PDB file of C-alpha atoms in Angstrom:
ATOM      1  CA  MET A   1     157.436  10.928 107.979  1.00 68.00           C
ATOM      2  CA  SER A   2     159.413   7.230 105.804  1.00 79.00           C
ATOM      3  CA  LEU A   3     157.201   4.932 104.313  1.00 74.00           C
ATOM      4  CA  PRO A   4     158.575   1.770 107.193  1.00 76.00           C
ATOM      5  CA  ASP A   5     157.349   5.308 109.495  1.00 70.00           C
ATOM      6  CA  GLN A   6     154.259   5.393 108.374  1.00 70.00           C
ATOM      7  CA  MET A   7     154.396   0.963 107.933  1.00 77.00           C
ATOM      8  CA  THR A   8     154.894   0.324 111.366  1.00 78.00           C
ATOM      9  CA  GLU A   9     152.528   2.502 112.646  1.00 78.00           C
ATOM     10  CA  ARG A  10     149.459   1.825 111.382  1.00 85.00           C
ATOM     11  CA  THR A  11     150.523  -1.997 111.501  1.00 90.00           C
ATOM     12  CA  PRO A  12     148.103  -1.588 115.145  1.00 91.00           C
ATOM     13  CA  ALA A  13     144.910  -0.926 113.020  1.00 93.00           C
ATOM     14  CA  VAL A  14     146.044  -3.180 109.938  1.00 94.00           C
ATOM     15  CA  ILE A  15     145.801  -6.114 112.873  1.00 95.00           C
ATOM     16  CA  ILE A  16     143.518  -4.360 114.340  1.00 95.00           C
ATOM     17  CA  GLY A  17     141.049  -4.427 111.401  1.00 95.00           C
ATOM     18  CA  CYS A  18     141.944  -7.677 109.517  1.00 95.00           C
ATOM     19  CA  ALA A  19     141.194  -9.316 113.354  1.00 94.00           C
ATOM     20  CA  LEU A  20     137.871  -7.699 113.861  1.00 94.00           C
ATOM     21  CA  ALA A  21     136.680  -8.512 110.067  1.00 94.00           C
ATOM     22  CA  TRP A  22     137.132 -12.049 110.656  1.00 93.00           C
ATOM     23  CA  CYS A  23     135.649 -12.195 114.397  1.00 91.00           C
ATOM     24  CA  GLY A  24     132.397 -10.035 112.734  1.00 89.00           C
ATOM     25  CA  LEU A  25     129.507  -8.752 114.434  1.00 86.00           C
ATOM     26  CA  ARG A  26     126.887 -11.701 115.120  1.00 84.00           C
ATOM     27  CA  PRO A  27     126.812 -12.376 117.878  1.00 87.00           C
ATOM     28  CA  ALA A  28     125.437  -9.002 119.169  1.00 84.00           C
ATOM     29  CA  ARG A  29     128.538  -8.837 122.174  1.00 88.00           C
ATOM     30  CA  ARG A  30     130.953  -9.231 119.143  1.00 90.00           C
ATOM     31  CA  ALA A  31     130.026  -5.041 118.696  1.00 90.00           C
ATOM     32  CA  VAL A  32     131.012  -4.497 122.580  1.00 92.00           C
ATOM     33  CA  VAL A  33     134.791  -6.246 121.309  1.00 92.00           C
ATOM     34  CA  TRP A  34     134.825  -4.245 118.415  1.00 93.00           C
ATOM     35  CA  LEU A  35     133.644  -1.067 120.670  1.00 94.00           C
ATOM     36  CA  ALA A  36     136.736  -2.011 123.985  1.00 95.00           C
ATOM     37  CA  ASN A  37     139.231  -2.802 120.649  1.00 94.00           C
ATOM     38  CA  LEU A  38     139.104   0.291 119.412  1.00 94.00           C
ATOM     39  CA  ALA A  39     138.821   2.216 121.834  1.00 94.00           C
ATOM     40  CA  LEU A  40     142.054   0.472 123.266  1.00 94.00           C
ATOM     41  CA  LEU A  41     143.820   1.250 120.028  1.00 93.00           C
ATOM     42  CA  TRP A  42     143.090   5.191 120.667  1.00 92.00           C
ATOM     43  CA  VAL A  43     144.199   5.708 124.315  1.00 93.00           C
ATOM     44  CA  VAL A  44     147.388   2.918 124.792  1.00 92.00           C
ATOM     45  CA  PRO A  45     149.087   4.569 122.171  1.00 88.00           C
ATOM     46  CA  ALA A  46     147.914   7.953 123.907  1.00 88.00           C
ATOM     47  CA  LEU A  47     149.629   6.722 127.483  1.00 90.00           C
ATOM     48  CA  LEU A  48     152.587   5.616 126.248  1.00 89.00           C
ATOM     49  CA  THR A  49     153.177   8.968 124.266  1.00 87.00           C
ATOM     50  CA  SER A  50     152.376  10.792 127.509  1.00 87.00           C
ATOM     51  CA  VAL A  51     154.855   8.800 129.995  1.00 86.00           C
ATOM     52  CA  SER A  52     157.115   8.530 127.172  1.00 87.00           C
ATOM     53  CA  TYR A  53     157.282  11.966 127.490  1.00 85.00           C
ATOM     54  CA  VAL A  54     156.613  12.827 130.787  1.00 83.00           C
ATOM     55  CA  LEU A  55     159.825  10.660 131.359  1.00 81.00           C
ATOM     56  CA  GLY A  56     161.878  11.568 129.116  1.00 82.00           C
ATOM     57  CA  THR A  57     161.785  15.115 130.572  1.00 77.00           C
ATOM     58  CA  ARG A  58     164.673  16.312 132.815  1.00 71.00           C
ATOM     59  CA  ALA A  59     163.179  19.558 133.650  1.00 67.00           C
ATOM     60  CA  PRO A  60     160.285  18.174 136.313  1.00 68.00           C
ATOM     61  CA  ALA A  61     162.809  14.826 137.548  1.00 69.00           C
ATOM     62  CA  GLY A  62     161.440  14.313 140.859  1.00 75.00           C
ATOM     63  CA  ASP A  63     158.934  16.357 141.461  1.00 79.00           C
ATOM     64  CA  LEU A  64     155.867  14.042 141.525  1.00 82.00           C
ATOM     65  CA  PRO A  65     153.213  16.853 141.305  1.00 86.00           C
ATOM     66  CA  GLU A  66     154.713  18.351 138.167  1.00 84.00           C
ATOM     67  CA  MET A  67     155.397  14.662 136.519  1.00 83.00           C
ATOM     68  CA  LEU A  68     151.482  14.136 137.144  1.00 85.00           C
ATOM     69  CA  LEU A  69     150.587  17.601 135.261  1.00 88.00           C
ATOM     70  CA  MET A  70     152.940  17.374 132.610  1.00 87.00           C
ATOM     71  CA  SER A  71     151.316  13.810 131.922  1.00 87.00           C
ATOM     72  CA  ARG A  72     147.475  14.285 132.217  1.00 89.00           C
ATOM     73  CA  GLN A  73     148.449  17.691 129.568  1.00 89.00           C
ATOM     74  CA  ILE A  74     149.770  15.351 127.069  1.00 88.00           C
ATOM     75  CA  LEU A  75     147.572  12.856 127.469  1.00 89.00           C
ATOM     76  CA  ALA A  76     144.414  15.138 127.694  1.00 88.00           C
ATOM     77  CA  ALA A  77     145.970  16.766 123.649  1.00 88.00           C
ATOM     78  CA  THR A  78     146.872  13.242 122.589  1.00 87.00           C
ATOM     79  CA  LEU A  79     143.668  11.937 123.218  1.00 86.00           C
ATOM     80  CA  GLY A  80     142.222  14.994 121.642  1.00 82.00           C
ATOM     81  CA  PRO A  81     141.737  16.021 118.023  1.00 80.00           C
ATOM     82  CA  ALA A  82     144.944  17.001 117.378  1.00 77.00           C
ATOM     83  CA  GLY A  83     146.221  13.455 118.789  1.00 76.00           C
ATOM     84  CA  VAL A  84     147.627  10.971 116.795  1.00 74.00           C
ATOM     85  CA  ALA A  85     145.016   7.752 117.252  1.00 81.00           C
ATOM     86  CA  GLY A  86     142.428   9.074 114.809  1.00 85.00           C
ATOM     87  CA  PRO A  87     143.589   7.566 112.159  1.00 87.00           C
ATOM     88  CA  ALA A  88     144.877   4.502 112.982  1.00 89.00           C
ATOM     89  CA  VAL A  89     141.627   3.928 114.635  1.00 92.00           C
ATOM     90  CA  LEU A  90     139.554   4.931 110.936  1.00 93.00           C
ATOM     91  CA  LEU A  91     141.663   2.869 109.817  1.00 94.00           C
ATOM     92  CA  ALA A  92     141.117   0.135 111.655  1.00 95.00           C
ATOM     93  CA  LEU A  93     137.194   0.644 111.624  1.00 95.00           C
ATOM     94  CA  VAL A  94     137.405   1.145 107.507  1.00 96.00           C
ATOM     95  CA  ILE A  95     139.247  -2.090 107.573  1.00 96.00           C
ATOM     96  CA  ALA A  96     137.038  -3.950 110.184  1.00 95.00           C
ATOM     97  CA  LEU A  97     133.745  -3.148 107.658  1.00 95.00           C
ATOM     98  CA  ALA A  98     135.689  -3.157 104.322  1.00 96.00           C
ATOM     99  CA  GLY A  99     136.595  -6.953 105.020  1.00 95.00           C
ATOM    100  CA  LEU A 100     132.909  -7.621 107.292  1.00 93.00           C
ATOM    101  CA  GLY A 101     131.948  -6.891 103.446  1.00 94.00           C
ATOM    102  CA  ILE A 102     133.634  -9.088 101.903  1.00 94.00           C
ATOM    103  CA  ARG A 103     133.007 -12.047 103.673  1.00 92.00           C
ATOM    104  CA  THR A 104     129.352 -11.053 103.838  1.00 91.00           C
ATOM    105  CA  VAL A 105     129.300 -11.355 100.061  1.00 92.00           C
ATOM    106  CA  ALA A 106     131.588 -14.660  99.854  1.00 91.00           C
ATOM    107  CA  ALA A 107     129.182 -16.109 102.688  1.00 88.00           C
ATOM    108  CA  ARG A 108     126.243 -15.446 100.117  1.00 90.00           C
ATOM    109  CA  ALA A 109     127.660 -16.466  96.721  1.00 89.00           C
ATOM    110  CA  ALA A 110     128.786 -19.787  99.044  1.00 88.00           C
ATOM    111  CA  ALA A 111     124.798 -20.432 100.091  1.00 87.00           C
ATOM    112  CA  ARG A 112     124.142 -19.901  96.121  1.00 87.00           C
ATOM    113  CA  ARG A 113     126.179 -22.415  95.139  1.00 86.00           C
ATOM    114  CA  ARG A 114     125.267 -25.134  96.972  1.00 80.00           C
ATOM    115  CA  PRO A 115     122.666 -27.480  95.912  1.00 73.00           C
ATOM    116  CA  PHE A 116     119.260 -27.238  97.887  1.00 66.00           C
ATOM    117  CA  LYS A 117     118.447 -30.278  99.697  1.00 63.00           C
ATOM    118  CA  SER A 118     114.516 -30.852  99.674  1.00 60.00           C
ATOM    119  CA  GLY A 119     112.928 -34.080 101.258  1.00 55.00           C
ATOM    120  CA  GLY A 120     114.011 -33.458 105.234  1.00 54.00           C
ATOM    121  CA  GLY A 121     114.159 -37.965 104.838  1.00 52.00           C
ATOM    122  CA  THR A 122     117.850 -39.198 105.218  1.00 56.00           C
ATOM    123  CA  PRO A 123     119.239 -40.761 102.358  1.00 53.00           C
TER     124      PRO A 123
END
């Protein structure tokens, strides 16, 4: 696979990983957002592969039960361990966790640089 093809294939994972790092994990409901985005990154390419395979095949054209069976078989194969989505989901998760770690370190460093105001009164 050529470099432009690899870049095109991994672009959604990079975008999702950066978006997840940006949104963070707090409050806790954002963890649901993380799970939903990673699940979509896993399922949508498999669905598109399944549909494009069935629609691109002329053998069962017009035989709806056969087309549905083929689609289900391809979908199961692409969602399984031999599918293509695993590395993309892993890449997105690694980018998101790395970005979250960088954000946490930067926030702590910024908090240390701020002077502590004591007294609590208004100036």
